[in-house]
Amino acid sequence: MLEGIFKEKCSLPTDQMLVVDTEDRIIFPHITDEDMKCLLTYLYTGQVVLPEFDGFARVGRVLSLLVDREQLKDIFKEWQKMIVSNLLKVEKENDSDKIVDACLKALLSVFSAPYGALPCAKRMSVSMLADQVHPFLVAFLFATEF
C-alpha cells in the first residue's frame, strides 16, 4: 500500500493520512509520538507493539489504511494476547488499585478498537474488574440496608 501511495503521490480520501505530492513524505496529522513508534516498528520490522490504551483508535485507523485485512486481524490478535498477558501479570501482584487501573485501561482499549476485535481481552478485563468491585458493592448494599 505504501509503495502505491508513493508512486501515485496522492492522498487517500481520509483525514488520517496526507501525502505531500512534491516530496516522498506522508503526514499522519492525528498520530502521537507513541502511536508512531507502534506504526514504524510494525512497518519496518513486522513486530507488533501494543499502543497506549488511548491510542488504539488512532493507530488502528492508520493501520487499516496501510495493511490488508488479514494483517490487520493478526495485529488485533497480537494486541489481544498482549492485553491479556498484561492483565494476568497485574493480577499476580494482587494489588486492587493496579488491577482496577489495568482493567479500565484495557476496557478503553477494547472499546476503542472495532467491535468484536478484542473479545477475550474484553471478557477478562470485565471479569477482573467485577472481582475487584464486588466486595465494595456488597459492603455498600449491606450498609444501606440499615
PDB file of C-alpha atoms in Angstrom:
ATOM      1  CA  MET A   1       0.000   0.000   0.000  1.00  0.00           C
ATOM      2  CA  LEU A   2       2.766   2.446   0.916  1.00  0.00           C
ATOM      3  CA  GLU A   3       4.551   1.764  -2.357  1.00  0.00           C
ATOM      4  CA  GLY A   4       1.398   2.669  -4.284  1.00  0.00           C
ATOM      5  CA  ILE A   5       0.928   5.851  -2.268  1.00  0.00           C
ATOM      6  CA  PHE A   6       4.489   6.981  -3.004  1.00  0.00           C
ATOM      7  CA  LYS A   7       4.218   6.114  -6.722  1.00  0.00           C
ATOM      8  CA  GLU A   8       0.894   7.908  -7.201  1.00  0.00           C
ATOM      9  CA  LYS A   9       1.806  10.750  -4.825  1.00  0.00           C
ATOM     10  CA  CYS A  10      -1.810  11.368  -3.940  1.00  0.00           C
ATOM     11  CA  SER A  11      -3.662  11.321  -0.638  1.00  0.00           C
ATOM     12  CA  LEU A  12      -6.362   8.814   0.121  1.00  0.00           C
ATOM     13  CA  PRO A  13      -9.846  10.191   0.784  1.00  0.00           C
ATOM     14  CA  THR A  14      -9.303  10.338   4.548  1.00  0.00           C
ATOM     15  CA  ASP A  15      -8.066  12.821   7.109  1.00  0.00           C
ATOM     16  CA  GLN A  16      -5.830  10.172   8.712  1.00  0.00           C
ATOM     17  CA  MET A  17      -3.043  10.375   6.160  1.00  0.00           C
ATOM     18  CA  LEU A  18      -1.870  13.180   3.900  1.00  0.00           C
ATOM     19  CA  VAL A  19       0.663  12.763   1.103  1.00  0.00           C
ATOM     20  CA  VAL A  20       2.898  15.691   0.202  1.00  0.00           C
ATOM     21  CA  ASP A  21       2.942  15.359  -3.593  1.00  0.00           C
ATOM     22  CA  THR A  22       6.173  17.323  -4.068  1.00  0.00           C
ATOM     23  CA  GLU A  23       8.089  15.116  -1.627  1.00  0.00           C
ATOM     24  CA  ASP A  24       8.284  11.462  -0.638  1.00  0.00           C
ATOM     25  CA  ARG A  25       6.589  12.195   2.650  1.00  0.00           C
ATOM     26  CA  ILE A  26       3.402  11.157   4.413  1.00  0.00           C
ATOM     27  CA  ILE A  27       1.863  13.155   7.235  1.00  0.00           C
ATOM     28  CA  PHE A  28      -0.272  11.489   9.888  1.00  0.00           C
ATOM     29  CA  PRO A  29      -1.966  14.514  11.484  1.00  0.00           C
ATOM     30  CA  HIS A  30      -3.680  12.696  14.372  1.00  0.00           C
ATOM     31  CA  ILE A  31      -0.854  10.364  15.422  1.00  0.00           C
ATOM     32  CA  THR A  32       1.182  10.966  18.588  1.00  0.00           C
ATOM     33  CA  ASP A  33       4.853  10.078  19.076  1.00  0.00           C
ATOM     34  CA  GLU A  34       3.884   6.925  20.992  1.00  0.00           C
ATOM     35  CA  ASP A  35       1.466   5.913  18.225  1.00  0.00           C
ATOM     36  CA  MET A  36       4.177   6.445  15.627  1.00  0.00           C
ATOM     37  CA  LYS A  37       6.510   4.071  17.494  1.00  0.00           C
ATOM     38  CA  CYS A  38       3.888   1.323  17.099  1.00  0.00           C
ATOM     39  CA  LEU A  39       3.352   2.078  13.415  1.00  0.00           C
ATOM     40  CA  LEU A  40       7.009   2.352  12.454  1.00  0.00           C
ATOM     41  CA  THR A  41       8.000  -0.734  14.426  1.00  0.00           C
ATOM     42  CA  TYR A  42       5.365  -2.767  12.601  1.00  0.00           C
ATOM     43  CA  LEU A  43       6.047  -1.291   9.162  1.00  0.00           C
ATOM     44  CA  TYR A  44       9.825  -1.727   9.391  1.00  0.00           C
ATOM     45  CA  THR A  45      10.157  -4.961  11.370  1.00  0.00           C
ATOM     46  CA  GLY A  46       6.753  -6.645  11.343  1.00  0.00           C
ATOM     47  CA  GLN A  47       6.859  -6.728  15.147  1.00  0.00           C
ATOM     48  CA  VAL A  48       3.550  -5.842  16.797  1.00  0.00           C
ATOM     49  CA  VAL A  49       3.757  -3.327  19.648  1.00  0.00           C
ATOM     50  CA  LEU A  50       0.865  -2.577  21.969  1.00  0.00           C
ATOM     51  CA  PRO A  51      -0.238   1.057  21.668  1.00  0.00           C
ATOM     52  CA  GLU A  52      -1.018   3.160  24.709  1.00  0.00           C
ATOM     53  CA  PHE A  53      -4.549   2.493  25.976  1.00  0.00           C
ATOM     54  CA  ASP A  54      -5.803   5.752  24.448  1.00  0.00           C
ATOM     55  CA  GLY A  55      -4.094   5.167  21.093  1.00  0.00           C
ATOM     56  CA  PHE A  56      -5.899   2.088  19.789  1.00  0.00           C
ATOM     57  CA  ALA A  57      -8.383   4.010  17.644  1.00  0.00           C
ATOM     58  CA  ARG A  58      -5.733   6.278  16.122  1.00  0.00           C
ATOM     59  CA  VAL A  59      -3.241   3.501  15.400  1.00  0.00           C
ATOM     60  CA  GLY A  60      -5.958   1.140  14.175  1.00  0.00           C
ATOM     61  CA  ARG A  61      -7.382   3.684  11.718  1.00  0.00           C
ATOM     62  CA  VAL A  62      -3.980   4.334  10.163  1.00  0.00           C
ATOM     63  CA  LEU A  63      -3.048   0.643  10.050  1.00  0.00           C
ATOM     64  CA  SER A  64      -6.352  -0.147   8.336  1.00  0.00           C
ATOM     65  CA  LEU A  65      -5.248   2.156   5.506  1.00  0.00           C
ATOM     66  CA  LEU A  66      -1.756   0.671   5.213  1.00  0.00           C
ATOM     67  CA  VAL A  67      -2.137  -3.097   5.631  1.00  0.00           C
ATOM     68  CA  ASP A  68      -4.507  -5.690   4.239  1.00  0.00           C
ATOM     69  CA  ARG A  69      -7.392  -7.175   6.176  1.00  0.00           C
ATOM     70  CA  GLU A  70      -5.559 -10.369   7.176  1.00  0.00           C
ATOM     71  CA  GLN A  71      -2.574  -8.452   8.526  1.00  0.00           C
ATOM     72  CA  LEU A  72      -4.945  -6.224  10.486  1.00  0.00           C
ATOM     73  CA  LYS A  73      -6.661  -9.278  12.006  1.00  0.00           C
ATOM     74  CA  ASP A  74      -3.264 -10.663  13.005  1.00  0.00           C
ATOM     75  CA  ILE A  75      -2.320  -7.335  14.609  1.00  0.00           C
ATOM     76  CA  PHE A  76      -5.512  -7.307  16.675  1.00  0.00           C
ATOM     77  CA  LYS A  77      -4.882 -10.931  17.737  1.00  0.00           C
ATOM     78  CA  GLU A  78      -1.418  -9.950  18.945  1.00  0.00           C
ATOM     79  CA  TRP A  79      -2.783  -6.886  20.739  1.00  0.00           C
ATOM     80  CA  GLN A  80      -5.346  -9.099  22.453  1.00  0.00           C
ATOM     81  CA  LYS A  81      -2.630 -11.521  23.617  1.00  0.00           C
ATOM     82  CA  MET A  82      -0.607  -8.602  24.968  1.00  0.00           C
ATOM     83  CA  ILE A  83      -3.577  -7.117  26.839  1.00  0.00           C
ATOM     84  CA  VAL A  84      -4.464 -10.482  28.400  1.00  0.00           C
ATOM     85  CA  SER A  85      -0.825 -11.121  29.323  1.00  0.00           C
ATOM     86  CA  ASN A  86      -0.605  -7.703  30.961  1.00  0.00           C
ATOM     87  CA  LEU A  87      -3.818  -8.326  32.926  1.00  0.00           C
ATOM     88  CA  LEU A  88      -2.524 -11.693  34.156  1.00  0.00           C
ATOM     89  CA  LYS A  89       0.750 -10.101  35.229  1.00  0.00           C
ATOM     90  CA  VAL A  90      -1.073  -7.353  37.155  1.00  0.00           C
ATOM     91  CA  GLU A  91      -3.410  -9.892  38.749  1.00  0.00           C
ATOM     92  CA  LYS A  92      -0.419 -11.806  40.164  1.00  0.00           C
ATOM     93  CA  GLU A  93       0.665  -8.657  42.019  1.00  0.00           C
ATOM     94  CA  ASN A  94      -2.651  -8.803  43.904  1.00  0.00           C
ATOM     95  CA  ASP A  95      -2.882  -5.006  44.233  1.00  0.00           C
ATOM     96  CA  SER A  96      -6.503  -3.901  43.840  1.00  0.00           C
ATOM     97  CA  ASP A  97      -5.631  -0.388  42.689  1.00  0.00           C
ATOM     98  CA  LYS A  98      -3.295  -1.673  39.973  1.00  0.00           C
ATOM     99  CA  ILE A  99      -5.833  -4.277  38.870  1.00  0.00           C
ATOM    100  CA  VAL A 100      -8.631  -1.718  38.576  1.00  0.00           C
ATOM    101  CA  ASP A 101      -6.329   0.668  36.704  1.00  0.00           C
ATOM    102  CA  ALA A 102      -5.180  -2.050  34.279  1.00  0.00           C
ATOM    103  CA  CYS A 103      -8.753  -3.257  33.719  1.00  0.00           C
ATOM    104  CA  LEU A 104     -10.059   0.222  32.979  1.00  0.00           C
ATOM    105  CA  LYS A 105      -7.205   0.887  30.548  1.00  0.00           C
ATOM    106  CA  ALA A 106      -7.835  -2.472  28.886  1.00  0.00           C
ATOM    107  CA  LEU A 107     -11.533  -1.670  28.543  1.00  0.00           C
ATOM    108  CA  LEU A 108     -10.743   1.714  26.999  1.00  0.00           C
ATOM    109  CA  SER A 109      -8.523  -0.103  24.506  1.00  0.00           C
ATOM    110  CA  VAL A 110     -11.184  -2.705  23.763  1.00  0.00           C
ATOM    111  CA  PHE A 111     -13.934  -0.168  23.194  1.00  0.00           C
ATOM    112  CA  SER A 112     -11.636   1.979  21.020  1.00  0.00           C
ATOM    113  CA  ALA A 113     -10.995  -0.970  18.715  1.00  0.00           C
ATOM    114  CA  PRO A 114     -13.537  -2.126  16.120  1.00  0.00           C
ATOM    115  CA  TYR A 115     -16.486  -4.003  17.601  1.00  0.00           C
ATOM    116  CA  GLY A 116     -15.580  -7.622  18.291  1.00  0.00           C
ATOM    117  CA  ALA A 117     -11.854  -7.202  17.607  1.00  0.00           C
ATOM    118  CA  LEU A 118     -10.718  -7.989  21.175  1.00  0.00           C
ATOM    119  CA  PRO A 119     -13.375 -10.296  22.720  1.00  0.00           C
ATOM    120  CA  CYS A 120     -11.117 -12.225  25.135  1.00  0.00           C
ATOM    121  CA  ALA A 121      -9.497  -9.048  26.417  1.00  0.00           C
ATOM    122  CA  LYS A 122     -12.957  -7.581  26.969  1.00  0.00           C
ATOM    123  CA  ARG A 123     -14.251 -10.596  28.899  1.00  0.00           C
ATOM    124  CA  MET A 124     -11.156 -10.865  31.025  1.00  0.00           C
ATOM    125  CA  SER A 125     -10.996  -7.180  31.953  1.00  0.00           C
ATOM    126  CA  VAL A 126     -14.719  -7.051  32.785  1.00  0.00           C
ATOM    127  CA  SER A 127     -14.408 -10.208  34.895  1.00  0.00           C
ATOM    128  CA  MET A 128     -11.346  -8.979  36.780  1.00  0.00           C
ATOM    129  CA  LEU A 129     -12.918  -5.576  37.350  1.00  0.00           C
ATOM    130  CA  ALA A 130     -16.084  -7.221  38.667  1.00  0.00           C
ATOM    131  CA  ASP A 131     -13.993  -9.265  41.111  1.00  0.00           C
ATOM    132  CA  GLN A 132     -12.495  -6.040  42.457  1.00  0.00           C
ATOM    133  CA  VAL A 133     -15.791  -4.147  42.670  1.00  0.00           C
ATOM    134  CA  HIS A 134     -17.884  -6.948  44.189  1.00  0.00           C
ATOM    135  CA  PRO A 135     -16.645  -6.672  47.828  1.00  0.00           C
ATOM    136  CA  PHE A 136     -17.251  -2.920  47.819  1.00  0.00           C
ATOM    137  CA  LEU A 137     -20.702  -3.352  46.318  1.00  0.00           C
ATOM    138  CA  VAL A 138     -21.653  -5.953  48.941  1.00  0.00           C
ATOM    139  CA  ALA A 139     -20.424  -3.685  51.745  1.00  0.00           C
ATOM    140  CA  PHE A 140     -22.328  -0.731  50.269  1.00  0.00           C
ATOM    141  CA  LEU A 141     -25.561  -2.709  49.943  1.00  0.00           C
ATOM    142  CA  PHE A 142     -25.170  -4.053  53.482  1.00  0.00           C
ATOM    143  CA  ALA A 143     -24.573  -0.546  54.859  1.00  0.00           C
ATOM    144  CA  THR A 144     -27.574   0.955  53.053  1.00  0.00           C
ATOM    145  CA  GLU A 145     -29.979  -1.673  54.413  1.00  0.00           C
ATOM    146  CA  PHE A 146     -29.591  -0.403  57.959  1.00  0.00           C
TER     147      PHE A 146
END
